[in-house]
mmCIF file of C-alpha atoms and ligand atoms in Angstrom:
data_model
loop_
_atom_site.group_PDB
_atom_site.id
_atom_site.type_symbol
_atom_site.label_atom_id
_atom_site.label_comp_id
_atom_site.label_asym_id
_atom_site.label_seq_id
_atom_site.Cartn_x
_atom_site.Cartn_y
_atom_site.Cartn_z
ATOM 1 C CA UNK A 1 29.091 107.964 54.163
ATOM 2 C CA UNK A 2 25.826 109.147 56.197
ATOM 3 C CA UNK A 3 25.236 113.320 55.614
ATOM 4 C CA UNK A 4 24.507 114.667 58.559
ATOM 5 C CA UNK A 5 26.003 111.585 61.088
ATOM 6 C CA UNK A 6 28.131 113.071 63.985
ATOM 7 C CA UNK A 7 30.929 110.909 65.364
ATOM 8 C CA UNK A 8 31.871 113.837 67.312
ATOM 9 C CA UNK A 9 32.335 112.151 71.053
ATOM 10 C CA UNK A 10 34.748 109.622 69.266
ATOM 11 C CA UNK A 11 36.923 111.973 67.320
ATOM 12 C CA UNK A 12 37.586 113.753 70.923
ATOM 13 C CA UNK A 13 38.004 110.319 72.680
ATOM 14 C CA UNK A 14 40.873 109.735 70.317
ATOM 15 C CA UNK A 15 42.467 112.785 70.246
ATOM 16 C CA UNK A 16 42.306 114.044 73.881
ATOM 17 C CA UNK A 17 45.000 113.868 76.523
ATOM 18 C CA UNK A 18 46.155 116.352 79.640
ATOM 19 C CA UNK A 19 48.925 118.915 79.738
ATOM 20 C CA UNK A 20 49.843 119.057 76.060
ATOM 21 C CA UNK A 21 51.188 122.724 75.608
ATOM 22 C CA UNK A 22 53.143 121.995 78.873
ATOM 23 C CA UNK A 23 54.610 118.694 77.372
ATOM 24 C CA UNK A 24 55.622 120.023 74.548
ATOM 25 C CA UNK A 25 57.595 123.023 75.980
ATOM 26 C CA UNK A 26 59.274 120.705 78.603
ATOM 27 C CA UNK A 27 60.268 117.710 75.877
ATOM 28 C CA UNK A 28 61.860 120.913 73.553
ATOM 29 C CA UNK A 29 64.071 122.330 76.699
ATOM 30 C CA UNK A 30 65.399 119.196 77.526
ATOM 31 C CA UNK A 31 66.852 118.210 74.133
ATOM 32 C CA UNK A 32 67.363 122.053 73.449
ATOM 33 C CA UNK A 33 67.962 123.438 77.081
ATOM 34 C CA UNK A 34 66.238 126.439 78.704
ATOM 35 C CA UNK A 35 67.213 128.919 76.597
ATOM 36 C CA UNK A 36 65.325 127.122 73.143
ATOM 37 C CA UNK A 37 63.803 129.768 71.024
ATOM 38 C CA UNK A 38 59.937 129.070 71.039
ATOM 39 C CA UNK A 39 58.833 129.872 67.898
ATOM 40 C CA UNK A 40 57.027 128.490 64.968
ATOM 41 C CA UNK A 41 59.554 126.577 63.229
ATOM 42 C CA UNK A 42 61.094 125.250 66.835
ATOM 43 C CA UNK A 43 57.722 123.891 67.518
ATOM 44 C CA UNK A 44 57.052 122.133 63.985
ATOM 45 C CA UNK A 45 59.168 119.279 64.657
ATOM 46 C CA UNK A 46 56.180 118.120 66.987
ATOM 47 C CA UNK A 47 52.876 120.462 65.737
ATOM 48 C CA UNK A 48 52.249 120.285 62.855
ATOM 49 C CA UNK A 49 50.164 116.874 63.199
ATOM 50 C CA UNK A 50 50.153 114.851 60.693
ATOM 51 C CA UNK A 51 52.485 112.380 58.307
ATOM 52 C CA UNK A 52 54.311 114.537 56.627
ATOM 53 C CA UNK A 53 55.384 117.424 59.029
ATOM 54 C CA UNK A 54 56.182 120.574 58.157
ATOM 55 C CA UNK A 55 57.182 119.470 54.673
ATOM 56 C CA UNK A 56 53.174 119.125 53.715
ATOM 57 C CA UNK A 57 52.529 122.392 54.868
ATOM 58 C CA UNK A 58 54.911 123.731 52.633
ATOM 59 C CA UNK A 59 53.503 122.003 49.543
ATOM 60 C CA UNK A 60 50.138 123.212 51.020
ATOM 61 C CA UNK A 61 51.195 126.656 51.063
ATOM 62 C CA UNK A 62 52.927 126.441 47.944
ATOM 63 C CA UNK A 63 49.745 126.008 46.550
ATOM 64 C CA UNK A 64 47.691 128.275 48.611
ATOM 65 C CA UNK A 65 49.371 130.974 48.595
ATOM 66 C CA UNK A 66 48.489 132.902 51.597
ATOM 67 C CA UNK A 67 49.041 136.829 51.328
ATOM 68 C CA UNK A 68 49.908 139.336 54.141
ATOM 69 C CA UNK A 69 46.524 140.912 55.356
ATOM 70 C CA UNK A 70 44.100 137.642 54.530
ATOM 71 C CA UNK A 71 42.130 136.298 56.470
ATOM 72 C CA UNK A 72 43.076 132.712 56.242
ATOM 73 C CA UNK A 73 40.788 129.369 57.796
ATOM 74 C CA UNK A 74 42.526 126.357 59.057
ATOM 75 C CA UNK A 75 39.382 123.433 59.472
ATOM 76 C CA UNK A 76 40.568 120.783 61.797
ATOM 77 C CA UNK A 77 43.580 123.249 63.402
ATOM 78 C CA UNK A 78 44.554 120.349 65.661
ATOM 79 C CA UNK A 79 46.885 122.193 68.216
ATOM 80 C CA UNK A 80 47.414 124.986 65.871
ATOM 81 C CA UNK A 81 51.106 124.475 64.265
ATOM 82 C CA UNK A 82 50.698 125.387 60.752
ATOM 83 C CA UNK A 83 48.029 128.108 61.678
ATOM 84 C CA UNK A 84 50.977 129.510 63.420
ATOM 85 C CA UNK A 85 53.683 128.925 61.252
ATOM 86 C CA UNK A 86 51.574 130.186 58.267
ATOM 87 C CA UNK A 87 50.385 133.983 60.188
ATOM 88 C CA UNK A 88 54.120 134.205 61.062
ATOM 89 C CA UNK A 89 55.658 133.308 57.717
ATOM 90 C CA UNK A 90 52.912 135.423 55.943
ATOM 91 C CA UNK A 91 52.001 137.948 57.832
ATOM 92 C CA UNK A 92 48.803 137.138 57.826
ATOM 93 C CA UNK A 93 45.766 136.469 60.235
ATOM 94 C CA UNK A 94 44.380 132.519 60.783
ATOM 95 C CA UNK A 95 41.817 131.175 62.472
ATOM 96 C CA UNK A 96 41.928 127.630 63.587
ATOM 97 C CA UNK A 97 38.524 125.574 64.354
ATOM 98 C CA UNK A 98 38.940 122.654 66.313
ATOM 99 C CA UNK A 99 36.494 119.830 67.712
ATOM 100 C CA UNK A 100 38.948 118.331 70.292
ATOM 101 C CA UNK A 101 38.896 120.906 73.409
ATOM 102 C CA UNK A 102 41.782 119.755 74.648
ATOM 103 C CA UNK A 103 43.848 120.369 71.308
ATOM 104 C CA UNK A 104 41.833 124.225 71.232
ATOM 105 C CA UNK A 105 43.804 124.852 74.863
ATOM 106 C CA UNK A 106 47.119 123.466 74.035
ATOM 107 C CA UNK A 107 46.952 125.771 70.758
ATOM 108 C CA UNK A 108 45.833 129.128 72.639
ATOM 109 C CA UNK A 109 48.748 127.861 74.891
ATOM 110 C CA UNK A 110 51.123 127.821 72.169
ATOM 111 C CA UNK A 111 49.995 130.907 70.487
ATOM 112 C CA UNK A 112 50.601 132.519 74.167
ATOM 113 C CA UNK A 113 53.934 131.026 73.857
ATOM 114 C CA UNK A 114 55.305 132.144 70.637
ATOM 115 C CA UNK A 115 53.251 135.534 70.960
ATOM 116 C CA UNK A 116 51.179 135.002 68.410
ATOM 117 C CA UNK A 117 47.863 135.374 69.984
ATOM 118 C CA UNK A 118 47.187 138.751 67.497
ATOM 119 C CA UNK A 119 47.769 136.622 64.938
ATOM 120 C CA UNK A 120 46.390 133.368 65.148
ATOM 121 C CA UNK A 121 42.258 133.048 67.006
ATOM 122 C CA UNK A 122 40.910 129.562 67.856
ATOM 123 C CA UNK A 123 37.299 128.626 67.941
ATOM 124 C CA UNK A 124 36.572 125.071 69.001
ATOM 125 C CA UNK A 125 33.373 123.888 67.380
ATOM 126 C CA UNK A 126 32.692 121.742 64.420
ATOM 127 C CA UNK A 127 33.639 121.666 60.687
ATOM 128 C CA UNK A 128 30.115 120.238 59.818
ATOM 129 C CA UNK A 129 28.683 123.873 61.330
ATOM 130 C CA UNK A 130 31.210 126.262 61.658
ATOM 131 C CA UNK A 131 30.368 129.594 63.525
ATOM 132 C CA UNK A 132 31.384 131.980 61.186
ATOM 133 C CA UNK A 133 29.547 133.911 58.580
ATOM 134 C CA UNK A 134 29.380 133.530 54.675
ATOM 135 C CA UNK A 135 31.821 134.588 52.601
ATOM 136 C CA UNK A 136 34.425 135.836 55.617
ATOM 137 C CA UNK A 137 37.664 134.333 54.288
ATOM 138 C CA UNK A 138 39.819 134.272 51.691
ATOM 139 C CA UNK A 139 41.162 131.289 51.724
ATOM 140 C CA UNK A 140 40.903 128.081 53.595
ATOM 141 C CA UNK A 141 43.303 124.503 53.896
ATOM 142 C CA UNK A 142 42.660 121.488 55.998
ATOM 143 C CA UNK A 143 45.153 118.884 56.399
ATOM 144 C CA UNK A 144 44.613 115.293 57.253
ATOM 145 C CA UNK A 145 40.812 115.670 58.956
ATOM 146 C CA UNK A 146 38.197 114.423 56.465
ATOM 147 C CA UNK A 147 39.649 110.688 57.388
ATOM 148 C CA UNK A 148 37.808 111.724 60.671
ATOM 149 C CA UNK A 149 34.759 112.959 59.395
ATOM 150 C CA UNK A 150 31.611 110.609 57.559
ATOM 151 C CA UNK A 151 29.523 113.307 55.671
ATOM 152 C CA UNK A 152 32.174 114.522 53.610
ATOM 153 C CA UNK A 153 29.474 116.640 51.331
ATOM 154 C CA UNK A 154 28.503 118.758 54.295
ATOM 155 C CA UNK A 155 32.249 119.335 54.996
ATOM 156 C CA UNK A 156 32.557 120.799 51.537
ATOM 157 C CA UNK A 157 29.442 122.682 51.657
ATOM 158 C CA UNK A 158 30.376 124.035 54.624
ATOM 159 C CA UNK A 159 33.251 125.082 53.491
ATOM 160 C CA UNK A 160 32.525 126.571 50.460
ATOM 161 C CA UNK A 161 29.970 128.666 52.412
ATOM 162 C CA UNK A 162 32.346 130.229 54.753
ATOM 163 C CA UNK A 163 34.925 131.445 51.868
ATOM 164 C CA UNK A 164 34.238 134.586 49.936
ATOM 165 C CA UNK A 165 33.938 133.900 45.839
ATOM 166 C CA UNK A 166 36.817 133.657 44.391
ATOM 167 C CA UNK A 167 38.429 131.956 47.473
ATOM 168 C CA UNK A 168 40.665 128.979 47.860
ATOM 169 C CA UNK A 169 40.899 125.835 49.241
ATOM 170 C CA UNK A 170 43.990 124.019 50.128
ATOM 171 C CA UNK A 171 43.358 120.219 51.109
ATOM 172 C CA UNK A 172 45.786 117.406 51.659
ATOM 173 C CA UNK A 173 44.030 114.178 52.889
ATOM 174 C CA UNK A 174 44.821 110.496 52.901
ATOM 175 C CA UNK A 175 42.375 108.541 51.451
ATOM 176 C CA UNK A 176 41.646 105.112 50.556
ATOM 177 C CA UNK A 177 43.856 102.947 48.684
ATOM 178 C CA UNK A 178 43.069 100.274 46.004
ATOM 179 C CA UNK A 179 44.579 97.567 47.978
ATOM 180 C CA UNK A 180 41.495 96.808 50.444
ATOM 181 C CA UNK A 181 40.975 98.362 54.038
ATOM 182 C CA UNK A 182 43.722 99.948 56.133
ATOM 183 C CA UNK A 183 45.219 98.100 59.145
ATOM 184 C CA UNK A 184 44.307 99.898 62.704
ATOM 185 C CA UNK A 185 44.976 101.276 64.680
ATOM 186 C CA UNK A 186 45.871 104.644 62.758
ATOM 187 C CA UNK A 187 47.259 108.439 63.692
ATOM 188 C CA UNK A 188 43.795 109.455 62.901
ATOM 189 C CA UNK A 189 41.874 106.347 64.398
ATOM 190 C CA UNK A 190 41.861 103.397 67.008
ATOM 191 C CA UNK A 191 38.946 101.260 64.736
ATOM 192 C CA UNK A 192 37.351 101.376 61.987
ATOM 193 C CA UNK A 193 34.406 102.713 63.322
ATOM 194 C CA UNK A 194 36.066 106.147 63.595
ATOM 195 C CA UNK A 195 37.574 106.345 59.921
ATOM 196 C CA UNK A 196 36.064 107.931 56.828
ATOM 197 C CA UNK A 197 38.115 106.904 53.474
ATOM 198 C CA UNK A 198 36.796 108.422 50.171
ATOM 199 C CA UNK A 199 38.773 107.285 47.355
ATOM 200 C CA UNK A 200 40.332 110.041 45.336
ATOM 201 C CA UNK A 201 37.663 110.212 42.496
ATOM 202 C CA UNK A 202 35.320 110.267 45.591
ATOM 203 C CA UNK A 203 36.957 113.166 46.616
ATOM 204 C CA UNK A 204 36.778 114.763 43.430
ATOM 205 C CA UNK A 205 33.090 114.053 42.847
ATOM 206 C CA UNK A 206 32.061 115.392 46.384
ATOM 207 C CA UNK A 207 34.324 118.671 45.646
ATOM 208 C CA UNK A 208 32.316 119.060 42.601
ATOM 209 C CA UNK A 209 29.011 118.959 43.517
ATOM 210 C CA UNK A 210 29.908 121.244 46.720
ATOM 211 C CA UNK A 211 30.565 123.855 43.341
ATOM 212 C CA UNK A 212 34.177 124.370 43.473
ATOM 213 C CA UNK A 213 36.246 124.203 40.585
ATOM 214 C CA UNK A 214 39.182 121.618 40.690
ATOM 215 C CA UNK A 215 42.454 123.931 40.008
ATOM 216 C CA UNK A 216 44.665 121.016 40.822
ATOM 217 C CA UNK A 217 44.116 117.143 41.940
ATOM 218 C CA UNK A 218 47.463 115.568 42.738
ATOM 219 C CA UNK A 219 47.846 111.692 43.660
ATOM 220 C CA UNK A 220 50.515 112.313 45.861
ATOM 221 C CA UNK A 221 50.561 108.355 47.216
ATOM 222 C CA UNK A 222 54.182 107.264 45.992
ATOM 223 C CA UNK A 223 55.716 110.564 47.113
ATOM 224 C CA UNK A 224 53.964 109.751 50.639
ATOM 225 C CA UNK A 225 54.439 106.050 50.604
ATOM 226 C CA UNK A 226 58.650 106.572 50.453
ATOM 227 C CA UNK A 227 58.418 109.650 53.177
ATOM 228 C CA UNK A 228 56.276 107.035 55.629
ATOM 229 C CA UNK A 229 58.723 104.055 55.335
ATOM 230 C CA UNK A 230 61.486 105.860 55.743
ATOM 231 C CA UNK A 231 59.948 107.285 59.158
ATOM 232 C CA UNK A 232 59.003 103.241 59.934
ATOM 233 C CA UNK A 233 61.875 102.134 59.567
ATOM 234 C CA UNK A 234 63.810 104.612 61.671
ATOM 235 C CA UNK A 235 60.633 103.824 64.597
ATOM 236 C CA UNK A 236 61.568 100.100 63.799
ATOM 237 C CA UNK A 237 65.056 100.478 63.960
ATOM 238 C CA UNK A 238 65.975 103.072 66.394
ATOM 239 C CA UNK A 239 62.237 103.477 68.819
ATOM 240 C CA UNK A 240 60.707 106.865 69.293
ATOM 241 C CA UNK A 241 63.005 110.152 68.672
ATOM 242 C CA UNK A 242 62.953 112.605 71.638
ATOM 243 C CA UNK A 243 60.904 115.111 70.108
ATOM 244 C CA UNK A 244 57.729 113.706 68.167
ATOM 245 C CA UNK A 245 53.850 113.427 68.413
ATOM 246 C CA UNK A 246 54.205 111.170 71.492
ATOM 247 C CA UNK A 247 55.446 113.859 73.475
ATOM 248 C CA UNK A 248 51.557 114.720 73.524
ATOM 249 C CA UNK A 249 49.652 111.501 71.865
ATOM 250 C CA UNK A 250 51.714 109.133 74.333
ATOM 251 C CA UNK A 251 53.445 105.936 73.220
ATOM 252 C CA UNK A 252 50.675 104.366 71.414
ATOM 253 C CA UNK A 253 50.968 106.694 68.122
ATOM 254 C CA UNK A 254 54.220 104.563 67.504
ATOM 255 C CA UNK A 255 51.985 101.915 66.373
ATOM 256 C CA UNK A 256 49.488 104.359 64.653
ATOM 257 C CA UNK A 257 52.941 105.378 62.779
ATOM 258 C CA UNK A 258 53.757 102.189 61.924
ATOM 259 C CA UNK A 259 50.672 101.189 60.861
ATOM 260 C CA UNK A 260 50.186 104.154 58.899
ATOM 261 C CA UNK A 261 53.234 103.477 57.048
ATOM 262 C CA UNK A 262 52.646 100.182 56.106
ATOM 263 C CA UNK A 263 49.136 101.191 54.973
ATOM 264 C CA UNK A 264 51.002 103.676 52.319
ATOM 265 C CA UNK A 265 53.308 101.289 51.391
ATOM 266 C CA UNK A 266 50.986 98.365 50.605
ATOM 267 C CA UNK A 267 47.953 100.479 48.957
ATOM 268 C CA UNK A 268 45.469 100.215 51.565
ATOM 269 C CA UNK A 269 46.195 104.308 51.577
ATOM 270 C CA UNK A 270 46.311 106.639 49.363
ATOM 271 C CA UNK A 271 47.031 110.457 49.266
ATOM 272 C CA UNK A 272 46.054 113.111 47.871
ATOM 273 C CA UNK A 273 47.320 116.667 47.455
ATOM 274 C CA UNK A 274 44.204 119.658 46.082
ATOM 275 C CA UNK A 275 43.637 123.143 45.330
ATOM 276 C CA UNK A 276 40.036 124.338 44.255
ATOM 277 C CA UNK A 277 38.654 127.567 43.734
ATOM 278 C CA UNK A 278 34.817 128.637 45.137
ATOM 279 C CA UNK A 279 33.503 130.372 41.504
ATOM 280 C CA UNK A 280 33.505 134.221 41.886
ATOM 281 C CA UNK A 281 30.151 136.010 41.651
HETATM 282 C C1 SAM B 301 45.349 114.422 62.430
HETATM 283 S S1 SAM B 301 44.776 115.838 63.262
HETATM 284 C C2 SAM B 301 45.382 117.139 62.172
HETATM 285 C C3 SAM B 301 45.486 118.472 62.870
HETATM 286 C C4 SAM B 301 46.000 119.616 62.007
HETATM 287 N N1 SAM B 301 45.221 119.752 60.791
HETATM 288 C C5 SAM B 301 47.457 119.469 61.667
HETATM 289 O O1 SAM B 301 47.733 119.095 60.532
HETATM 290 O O2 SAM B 301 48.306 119.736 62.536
HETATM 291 C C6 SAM B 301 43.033 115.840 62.878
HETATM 292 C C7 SAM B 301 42.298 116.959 63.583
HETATM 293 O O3 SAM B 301 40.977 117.058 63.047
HETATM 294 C C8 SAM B 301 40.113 117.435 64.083
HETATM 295 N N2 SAM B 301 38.742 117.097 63.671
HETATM 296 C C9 SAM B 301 38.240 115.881 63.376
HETATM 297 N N3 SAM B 301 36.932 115.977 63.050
HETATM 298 C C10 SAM B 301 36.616 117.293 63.114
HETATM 299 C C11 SAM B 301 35.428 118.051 62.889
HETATM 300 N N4 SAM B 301 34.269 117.463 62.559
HETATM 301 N N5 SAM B 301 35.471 119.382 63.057
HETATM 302 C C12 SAM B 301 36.620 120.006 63.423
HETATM 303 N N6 SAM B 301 37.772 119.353 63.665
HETATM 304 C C13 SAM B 301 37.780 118.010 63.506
HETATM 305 C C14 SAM B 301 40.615 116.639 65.266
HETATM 306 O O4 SAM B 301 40.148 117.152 66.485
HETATM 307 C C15 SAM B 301 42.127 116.773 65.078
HETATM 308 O O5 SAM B 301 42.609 117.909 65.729
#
């Protein structure tokens, strides 16, 4: 796990395709009609990207506890859904950093949409060297990025520096499993070569020596292993819904999903849920 390696042009390779915002909106009227609210929750059944929807980001939450007023960081905002559903549920400000350009457009899009643009800023740059200065936020979450990202130290440095002391940090990640290397290609990867697995007491070691305190380190595997298997076997059984991450990711994330699932289920995965604290002064 190489500090300091930049896999950068792959991570956007994987991740980028045309028109997403656009997509999104059309797939939603159709099954919906013309009249479908656009708002946060509306949107969730499609942005918040990753395994397990909207539900994780209520567990997340639940632990964060975001309060009106904060300034809250989302690292790795993909195209922004739980930044926005978080400022609009809590009132209070987020701002998303991105590295995939065309996921930073399809979430100022979407902010434009659901008239959150007050609310919700995105900055497309890098977790490993994030543009803002020390100590600006008060709390921070990332879900389902470090998988993309080798130096995992300098992602915890990093952000550690940005949060003020005393701040939090939210993470829920999937991370390797005891049960020997995933099968690819994955919602997060096409190869190997562009997936970063720390096992959980990886995790916790890197956390550590970034300084934060460990409030709360939660295997979360078997609660994630039933969620993806029941999503397989409704792919397996009945195809792709209407209204899903193919709507922007195109048809290959059905085997991603698949995959994915089977990873959970047979321990080449596992997941983990975490809430640490940067020490106050
Ligand atoms: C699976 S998506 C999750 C998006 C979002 N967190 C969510 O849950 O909806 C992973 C995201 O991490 C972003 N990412 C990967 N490596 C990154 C890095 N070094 N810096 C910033 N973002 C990164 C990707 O561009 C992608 O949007």
């Amino acid at each position: 796990m190489a500090e300091g390696r930049d896999d950068s042009a792959t991570v956007q390779a994987h991740y980028s395709t045309d028109d997403i915002a656009s997509r999104i909106v059309a797939a939603l009227r159709k099954v919906m009609g013309d009249e479908a609210p656009l708002t946060p929750d509306v949107l969730a059944q499609m942005d918040h990207f990753h395994g397990g929807g909207i539900a994780s980001t209520r567990d997340l939450v639940a632990a964060l506890q975001p309060e009106a007023g904060e300034r809250i960081l989302d690292i790795g905002s993909g195209i922004g859904g739980p930044a926005r559903w978080i400022a609009s549920t809590f009132r209070c400000h987020v701002t998303g950093i991105d590295l995939t350009p065309a996921f930073c457009r399809a979430a100022e899009q979407l902010n434009e949409v659901t008239g959150l643009v007050d609310q919700v800023r995105i900055v497309e740059g890098s977790a490993l060297a994030m543009p803002f200065d020390d100590g600006c936020f008060d709390r921070a979450y990332s879900q389902n990025v470090v998988m993309n990202i080798a130096d995992k130290p300098g992602f915890y440095r990093e952000a550690s520096r940005v949060l003020k002391p005393g701040g939090l940090l939210a993470l829920s990640n999937v991370a390797a499993g005891p049960n020997g290397p995933p099968r690819f290609p994955v919602p997060w990867a096409t190869s190997p070569e562009a997936s970063f697995l720390s096992s959980p007491a990886e995790t916790r070691d890197d956390l550590v020596r970034a300084g934060f305190e460990i409030l709360r380190f939660e295997d979360t595997s078997t609660k994630t292993a039933a969620v993806r298997q029941a999503l397989r076997e409704r792919l397996e059984r009945e195809g792709l819904p209407p209204l899903g991450f193919h709507v922007f990711m195109g048809e290959r994330i059905k085997a991603a999903q698949i995959n994915g699932a089977r990873n959970a289920e047979e321990g080449r995965t596992s997941s983990v849920e975490i809430l640490v604290r940067k020490p106050p002064n």
